[in-house]
């Protein structure tokens, strides 16, 4: 009845997006976007800015987050902290731990490393096993440089395109970060628990509570065994060379490079390996795209989300206000399925495009930094970037709606005002 290959094939299937066009934004849409952020100043008007154009900033106190909030960050709810892209201009390839975005359902549970245990169990292993923290850090380790990105990153662009609000966090493009993660391959842990060849699904459970339909349960995610056994699927205890911070899952979290942020379970305490597919209520309802363009898959309420898509962001304030002059415009692009092959940038709302220079490193499942020169003259602009990965996945101009606003991968228009001198 259930075939592992079909299961994987359907999970790994590519998303079919609308074919992108090179036509650029309509003039109406161009003016609309500028009017929203700059308060209706006519295009080309060189009048001085009336009042301060303020960047997005903290709106709600992030009481479910422990680390101090870096300057200029955006908080959409008690458990969200969105990375400030303009701050990345002066950062290197990795996002420092203090600056990494956070998505917490509850305040991080406190952990006593001497009392903590990782339980590995289920009918997919022959010797259920408990590991202590010391045992984990004593095992052979690997380090993987990878992004983690919330599946809802870019949600606000669905809102803007379809003019419909969502209940979840209104992330712009800062629900992503790249770090070097160190830990133990999950395959090694499962082998030590006597992994059976008939194992199919792996459920990773955290210590924190989540809720759905008025029911409470521990936060968890399910991945197919084939994903769990990859070399870069690891149980992480260090982030950028430091002990994993509490907000990011201390003492241990998992990373599944390329997959939606939700899969990267934090505060892990239990791994269940099953010879049968595991469908939790959460997976059925929340790990899916629901909408008329996304036929639902067997046992699910929509189309299962696996990989993140291709996106790009400028390292600028939103909106940005610049002085006339020569700029090195910088940004980053990424893909959950591979590495970035090409980035095109438009300085005129999509009418003309130029290739950006890609900078090393350019790692798969992480991101690529890029830049273009810009001799900025006074006026109002919509800057766009469109990346293509090594498998040919690219960023369309529009993305069909889904009802939780997940996986927005369209080209984004970044509003910029350039002011004259004095
Ligand atoms: N236990 C647990 N794991 C979790 C979450 C959570 O709330 N609880 N949030 C998930 C979501 S939605 C995202 S986007 C990432 C965020 O990881 P970060 O906060 O380290 O950036 O963690 C995932 N893992
Ligand atoms: Mo998330």
Coordinates of C-alpha atoms and ligand atoms in Angstrom, one line a residue:
X1 CA 0.0 0.0 0.0
X2 CA 2.8 2.3 0.9
X3 CA 5.9 2.7 -1.3
X4 CA 9.0 4.4 0.1
X5 CA 10.1 5.5 -3.4
X6 CA 6.8 7.1 -4.2
X7 CA 6.8 8.7 -0.9
X8 CA 10.3 10.2 -1.5
X9 CA 9.6 11.1 -5.1
X10 CA 6.5 13.1 -4.1
X11 CA 8.4 14.7 -1.3
X12 CA 11.3 15.7 -3.5
X13 CA 9.2 16.9 -6.4
X14 CA 10.0 20.3 -7.6
X15 CA 7.5 23.1 -7.2
X16 CA 6.2 24.3 -10.5
X17 CA 6.0 28.0 -10.4
X18 CA 4.5 30.4 -12.9
X19 CA 7.0 31.1 -15.6
X20 CA 8.7 34.3 -14.9
X21 CA 8.7 37.1 -17.4
X22 CA 11.1 39.9 -18.2
X23 CA 8.5 42.6 -18.6
X24 CA 9.2 44.3 -15.3
X25 CA 6.6 45.8 -13.0
X26 CA 3.7 47.7 -14.4
X27 CA 4.0 51.5 -13.8
X28 CA 0.9 51.3 -11.6
X29 CA 2.4 48.6 -9.4
X30 CA 5.7 50.6 -9.2
X31 CA 3.9 53.7 -8.0
X32 CA 1.8 51.7 -5.5
X33 CA 4.8 50.1 -3.9
X34 CA 6.7 53.4 -3.6
X35 CA 3.6 55.1 -2.3
X36 CA 3.2 52.5 0.5
X37 CA 6.7 53.1 1.9
X38 CA 7.4 56.7 1.0
X39 CA 3.9 58.0 1.7
X40 CA 2.8 58.9 -1.8
X41 CA 5.6 61.2 -3.0
X42 CA 5.4 61.3 -6.8
X43 CA 8.0 59.4 -8.8
X44 CA 10.9 61.6 -9.7
X45 CA 10.0 64.3 -7.3
X46 CA 13.2 65.6 -5.7
X47 CA 11.5 67.4 -2.9
X48 CA 13.3 66.9 0.4
X49 CA 12.0 64.0 2.6
X50 CA 9.1 65.1 4.7
X51 CA 9.8 63.7 8.1
X52 CA 12.0 60.7 8.9
X53 CA 11.6 57.6 6.8
X54 CA 12.0 55.0 9.5
X55 CA 13.3 51.5 9.0
X56 CA 11.3 48.6 10.3
X57 CA 12.0 48.1 14.0
X58 CA 10.9 46.1 17.0
X59 CA 7.1 46.2 17.3
X60 CA 6.3 43.6 19.9
X61 CA 8.5 42.7 22.9
X62 CA 10.1 39.3 22.2
X63 CA 9.4 37.8 25.6
X64 CA 10.0 34.3 24.4
X65 CA 13.5 35.1 23.3
X66 CA 16.4 35.2 25.8
X67 CA 19.3 36.8 23.9
X68 CA 19.5 40.6 23.7
X69 CA 17.8 42.1 20.6
X70 CA 20.4 43.5 18.1
X71 CA 19.8 47.0 16.9
X72 CA 17.4 47.5 14.1
X73 CA 15.8 44.1 14.4
X74 CA 12.1 43.4 13.8
X75 CA 10.0 41.4 16.1
X76 CA 6.6 40.3 14.9
X77 CA 5.5 38.4 17.9
X78 CA 6.8 37.3 21.3
X79 CA 8.9 34.5 19.8
X80 CA 10.2 36.0 16.6
X81 CA 13.2 38.1 15.8
X82 CA 13.9 38.9 12.2
X83 CA 17.5 39.5 11.0
X84 CA 18.3 43.1 9.9
X85 CA 19.6 42.8 6.4
X86 CA 21.3 46.1 6.3
X87 CA 23.5 45.0 9.3
X88 CA 24.8 42.1 7.1
X89 CA 26.6 44.6 4.8
X90 CA 29.5 44.7 7.3
X91 CA 29.3 41.0 8.3
X92 CA 31.1 38.1 6.7
X93 CA 29.7 35.0 5.2
X94 CA 28.3 33.6 8.5
X95 CA 25.7 35.3 10.6
X96 CA 27.1 35.8 14.1
X97 CA 25.1 34.0 16.8
X98 CA 23.9 37.2 18.4
X99 CA 22.5 38.4 15.0
X100 CA 20.8 35.2 13.9
X101 CA 17.1 35.3 13.5
X102 CA 14.9 33.4 16.0
X103 CA 11.6 31.6 15.7
X104 CA 10.5 30.2 19.1
X105 CA 7.1 28.8 19.9
X106 CA 7.8 29.1 23.6
X107 CA 10.6 30.5 25.8
X108 CA 13.6 28.2 25.5
X109 CA 13.2 25.4 28.2
X110 CA 16.1 25.5 30.6
X111 CA 18.4 22.6 30.5
X112 CA 20.7 20.9 33.0
X113 CA 23.3 19.2 30.8
X114 CA 23.9 16.6 33.6
X115 CA 20.2 15.6 33.6
X116 CA 19.6 15.9 29.9
X117 CA 19.1 12.7 27.9
X118 CA 18.5 11.9 24.2
X119 CA 16.1 9.0 23.8
X120 CA 16.2 7.0 20.6
X121 CA 13.4 4.6 20.3
X122 CA 10.6 3.2 18.0
X123 CA 10.0 0.0 16.1
X124 CA 12.6 1.1 13.5
X125 CA 15.5 0.4 15.9
X126 CA 16.4 -2.9 17.6
X127 CA 18.2 -1.4 20.7
X128 CA 16.5 1.7 21.9
X129 CA 19.1 3.9 23.5
X130 CA 19.7 6.9 25.7
X131 CA 22.6 9.2 25.2
X132 CA 24.0 11.7 27.8
X133 CA 25.3 15.1 26.7
X134 CA 28.9 14.0 27.5
X135 CA 28.4 10.9 25.3
X136 CA 27.2 13.0 22.4
X137 CA 30.1 15.5 22.6
X138 CA 32.5 12.6 22.9
X139 CA 31.4 11.0 19.6
X140 CA 33.0 11.7 16.2
X141 CA 31.8 15.1 15.0
X142 CA 31.3 16.9 11.8
X143 CA 30.8 20.6 10.9
X144 CA 28.4 21.7 8.3
X145 CA 27.9 25.3 7.0
X146 CA 24.2 25.6 6.2
X147 CA 21.3 28.0 6.2
X148 CA 18.3 27.7 8.3
X149 CA 15.3 29.5 6.9
X150 CA 11.7 29.8 8.1
X151 CA 9.2 28.4 5.6
X152 CA 7.3 31.6 6.1
X153 CA 10.2 33.9 5.2
X154 CA 8.9 36.4 2.7
X155 CA 5.3 36.0 3.9
X156 CA 4.7 39.7 3.8
X157 CA 5.1 39.7 0.0
X158 CA 2.0 37.4 -0.3
X159 CA 0.2 40.0 1.8
X160 CA 1.3 42.8 -0.5
X161 CA 0.6 40.9 -3.7
X162 CA -2.8 39.5 -2.8
X163 CA -3.8 42.1 -0.3
X164 CA -4.9 39.5 2.3
X165 CA -3.5 39.3 5.8
X166 CA -2.2 36.2 7.6
X167 CA -2.3 35.3 11.3
X168 CA 1.4 34.3 11.5
X169 CA 4.6 36.4 11.7
X170 CA 4.9 39.0 8.9
X171 CA 8.4 38.1 8.0
X172 CA 10.0 40.2 5.2
X173 CA 13.3 38.4 4.1
X174 CA 15.2 38.2 7.4
X175 CA 14.0 34.8 8.6
X176 CA 17.2 33.2 7.4
X177 CA 20.7 32.9 8.6
X178 CA 23.8 30.9 7.7
X179 CA 26.0 29.4 10.4
X180 CA 28.6 26.6 10.9
X181 CA 26.9 23.9 12.8
X182 CA 28.9 21.2 14.6
X183 CA 27.5 17.9 15.9
X184 CA 27.1 14.2 15.4
X185 CA 25.7 12.7 12.2
X186 CA 22.1 11.5 13.0
X187 CA 23.0 8.3 11.0
X188 CA 25.7 7.5 13.7
X189 CA 23.2 7.9 16.5
X190 CA 20.6 5.7 14.8
X191 CA 23.2 3.0 14.0
X192 CA 24.2 2.8 17.6
X193 CA 20.5 2.2 18.4
X194 CA 20.4 -0.7 15.9
X195 CA 18.7 1.0 12.9
X196 CA 16.7 -1.5 11.0
X197 CA 16.7 -1.7 7.2
X198 CA 12.9 -1.4 7.2
X199 CA 13.0 2.1 8.9
X200 CA 11.0 4.7 7.0
X201 CA 10.3 7.8 9.0
X202 CA 12.1 9.6 11.8
X203 CA 10.3 11.9 14.2
X204 CA 12.4 14.5 16.1
X205 CA 10.8 15.9 19.2
X206 CA 11.8 18.9 21.2
X207 CA 11.1 19.7 24.9
X208 CA 8.8 22.7 24.2
X209 CA 5.1 22.8 23.8
X210 CA 3.2 23.8 20.7
X211 CA -0.6 23.8 20.1
X212 CA -3.0 23.1 17.3
X213 CA -6.8 23.0 17.4
X214 CA -6.7 23.7 21.1
X215 CA -4.5 20.7 21.8
X216 CA -1.1 20.9 23.3
X217 CA 1.8 18.6 22.4
X218 CA 5.6 18.7 22.2
X219 CA 7.0 20.4 19.1
X220 CA 8.2 17.8 16.6
X221 CA 8.9 17.2 12.9
X222 CA 9.1 14.1 10.7
X223 CA 11.6 13.4 8.0
X224 CA 12.0 10.4 5.8
X225 CA 14.8 8.0 6.8
X226 CA 16.7 8.9 3.5
X227 CA 16.9 12.5 4.6
X228 CA 17.9 11.6 8.2
X229 CA 20.8 9.4 7.0
X230 CA 22.5 12.1 4.8
X231 CA 26.0 13.1 5.9
X232 CA 24.9 16.7 6.6
X233 CA 21.9 15.8 8.7
X234 CA 23.3 16.3 12.1
X235 CA 22.4 16.6 15.8
X236 CA 24.1 19.9 16.6
X237 CA 25.6 21.1 19.8
X238 CA 27.8 24.0 18.6
X239 CA 27.0 27.1 16.4
X240 CA 29.8 29.1 14.9
X241 CA 32.3 27.5 17.3
X242 CA 30.3 28.3 20.4
X243 CA 28.1 26.1 22.5
X244 CA 24.6 26.2 20.9
X245 CA 22.8 29.2 22.4
X246 CA 19.6 28.6 24.3
X247 CA 17.5 30.4 21.7
X248 CA 18.9 28.2 19.0
X249 CA 18.1 24.9 20.8
X250 CA 20.7 24.3 23.6
X251 CA 21.9 21.7 24.4
X252 CA 21.1 20.0 21.0
X253 CA 19.1 20.6 17.9
X254 CA 19.0 19.0 14.5
X255 CA 19.7 20.5 11.1
X256 CA 18.4 19.2 7.8
X257 CA 20.2 21.4 5.2
X258 CA 17.9 22.7 2.5
X259 CA 14.6 21.8 4.2
X260 CA 12.1 24.2 5.7
X261 CA 13.1 25.8 9.0
X262 CA 10.5 23.9 11.0
X263 CA 12.4 20.6 10.4
X264 CA 15.4 21.9 12.4
X265 CA 13.9 20.9 15.7
X266 CA 15.5 22.6 18.8
X267 CA 15.9 21.4 22.4
X268 CA 15.7 17.8 21.1
X269 CA 15.1 15.1 23.6
X270 CA 13.5 12.2 21.7
X271 CA 14.0 10.6 18.3
X272 CA 11.5 8.0 17.2
X273 CA 12.3 5.7 14.2
X274 CA 9.3 4.0 12.6
X275 CA 8.9 1.3 10.0
X276 CA 5.6 3.0 9.1
X277 CA 5.1 6.5 7.8
X278 CA 4.4 8.9 10.7
X279 CA 1.8 11.6 10.0
X280 CA 1.4 13.9 13.0
X281 CA -1.5 16.3 13.0
X282 CA 1.0 19.1 12.8
X283 CA 2.7 17.7 9.7
X284 CA -0.7 17.0 8.0
X285 CA -1.9 20.6 8.6
X286 CA 1.1 22.8 9.0
X287 CA 3.9 21.4 6.9
X288 CA 1.9 21.8 3.7
X289 CA 1.0 24.3 1.1
X290 CA -2.8 24.7 0.9
X291 CA -4.3 26.5 -2.0
X292 CA -5.9 25.8 -5.4
X293 CA -2.4 25.5 -7.1
X294 CA -1.3 22.9 -4.7
X295 CA -3.2 19.6 -5.0
X296 CA -3.1 17.8 -1.6
X297 CA -1.1 14.6 -1.2
X298 CA -2.4 11.4 0.3
X299 CA -3.0 11.7 4.1
X300 CA -2.1 15.4 4.1
X301 CA -4.2 18.6 3.9
X302 CA -2.0 20.1 1.2
X303 CA 1.2 19.7 -0.7
X304 CA 4.0 18.6 1.6
X305 CA 6.8 21.1 2.1
X306 CA 10.3 19.8 1.9
X307 CA 13.0 22.1 0.4
X308 CA 13.3 25.8 0.6
X309 CA 13.2 27.7 -2.7
X310 CA 15.4 30.4 -4.3
X311 CA 15.4 33.9 -2.8
X312 CA 17.6 37.0 -2.8
X313 CA 17.9 40.0 -0.5
X314 CA 19.8 43.3 -0.6
X315 CA 21.9 44.3 2.4
X316 CA 19.9 47.6 2.8
X317 CA 17.4 49.1 5.2
X318 CA 13.7 48.6 4.2
X319 CA 13.0 51.1 2.7
X320 CA 16.5 52.5 2.2
X321 CA 17.3 56.2 2.0
X322 CA 20.6 57.0 0.4
X323 CA 22.6 60.0 -0.6
X324 CA 23.5 60.6 -4.2
X325 CA 26.8 58.9 -5.0
X326 CA 28.6 55.8 -6.0
X327 CA 27.6 52.6 -4.2
X328 CA 28.6 49.0 -4.1
X329 CA 25.2 47.5 -3.7
X330 CA 25.4 44.1 -2.0
X331 CA 23.1 41.2 -1.4
X332 CA 22.9 37.5 -0.9
X333 CA 21.0 34.7 -2.7
X334 CA 20.2 31.2 -1.6
X335 CA 18.5 28.0 -2.6
X336 CA 17.4 25.0 -0.5
X337 CA 18.2 22.7 -3.4
X338 CA 21.8 23.5 -4.3
X339 CA 24.1 26.5 -4.9
X340 CA 23.5 29.7 -6.7
X341 CA 24.6 29.8 -10.4
X342 CA 23.6 33.3 -11.4
X343 CA 22.2 36.5 -9.9
X344 CA 20.6 39.2 -12.0
X345 CA 19.9 42.7 -10.6
X346 CA 17.6 45.4 -11.9
X347 CA 17.9 49.0 -10.7
X348 CA 14.8 50.1 -12.5
X349 CA 12.0 47.9 -11.3
X350 CA 12.6 45.1 -13.7
X351 CA 13.0 46.8 -17.0
X352 CA 16.7 46.2 -17.5
X353 CA 18.9 43.6 -15.8
X354 CA 22.6 43.1 -15.2
X355 CA 24.6 40.2 -13.9
X356 CA 25.9 40.6 -10.3
X357 CA 29.4 39.6 -9.4
X358 CA 29.2 36.4 -7.2
X359 CA 31.6 36.2 -4.3
X360 CA 33.2 33.1 -2.7
X361 CA 32.4 31.0 -0.8
X362 CA 29.3 29.8 -2.7
X363 CA 28.2 26.8 -0.7
X364 CA 25.1 24.6 -1.5
X365 CA 22.3 24.9 1.1
X366 CA 23.9 28.1 2.4
X367 CA 24.1 31.3 0.4
X368 CA 26.2 33.4 -2.0
X369 CA 27.2 37.0 -1.5
X370 CA 27.0 39.3 -4.6
X371 CA 27.4 42.9 -5.6
X372 CA 26.9 45.5 -8.3
X373 CA 28.1 49.0 -8.8
X374 CA 25.5 51.8 -8.7
X375 CA 25.9 55.4 -9.4
X376 CA 22.9 56.6 -7.6
X377 CA 21.1 59.7 -8.8
X378 CA 18.3 61.4 -6.9
X379 CA 14.9 59.7 -7.3
X380 CA 12.9 56.7 -6.1
X381 CA 13.8 53.2 -7.1
X382 CA 12.7 49.6 -6.8
X383 CA 15.7 47.4 -6.8
X384 CA 15.2 43.8 -7.7
X385 CA 17.4 40.7 -7.6
X386 CA 16.7 37.4 -9.3
X387 CA 18.8 34.3 -8.6
X388 CA 19.0 31.0 -10.3
X389 CA 20.5 27.9 -8.7
X390 CA 22.6 25.2 -10.3
X391 CA 19.5 23.1 -11.0
X392 CA 17.8 25.9 -12.9
X393 CA 15.4 26.9 -10.2
X394 CA 14.8 30.6 -10.3
X395 CA 12.6 33.4 -8.9
X396 CA 9.3 34.1 -10.7
X397 CA 7.6 37.5 -10.8
X398 CA 4.6 36.2 -8.9
X399 CA 3.9 33.2 -6.8
X400 CA 0.5 31.4 -6.4
X401 CA -1.2 32.0 -3.1
X402 CA -1.2 29.4 -0.3
X403 CA -3.2 29.9 2.8
X404 CA -0.4 30.1 5.4
X405 CA 1.8 32.3 3.2
X406 CA 4.7 29.8 3.0
X407 CA 7.6 29.6 0.6
X408 CA 7.3 33.0 -1.1
X409 CA 10.1 32.7 -3.8
X410 CA 9.2 35.6 -6.1
X411 CA 11.3 38.5 -7.2
X412 CA 11.0 41.3 -4.5
X413 CA 11.0 45.0 -5.1
X414 CA 13.2 46.8 -2.6
X415 CA 12.2 50.5 -2.3
X416 CA 15.1 53.0 -2.2
X417 CA 15.0 56.8 -2.2
X418 CA 18.1 58.6 -3.3
X419 CA 18.4 62.2 -2.0
X420 CA 20.4 65.0 -3.5
X421 CA 23.1 66.7 -1.5
X422 CA 22.4 69.3 1.1
Ligands
LIG1 N1 11.6 22.7 19.5 C1 11.4 23.7 18.6 N2 12.1 23.6 17.4 C2 11.9 24.6 16.5 C3 11.0 25.6 16.6 C4 10.3 25.6 17.8 O1 9.4 26.5 18.1 N3 10.5 24.7 18.8 N4 10.8 26.5 15.6 C5 11.2 26.0 14.3 C6 11.1 27.1 13.3 S1 9.5 27.5 12.7 C7 12.2 27.6 12.7 S2 12.0 28.7 11.5 C8 13.5 27.3 13.2 C9 14.2 28.6 13.7 O2 15.5 28.3 14.2 P1 16.3 29.5 14.9 O3 15.4 30.1 15.9 O4 17.5 28.8 15.5 O5 16.7 30.5 13.8 O6 13.5 26.4 14.3 C10 12.5 25.4 14.2 N5 12.7 24.5 15.4
LIG2 MO1 9.7 29.2 11.3

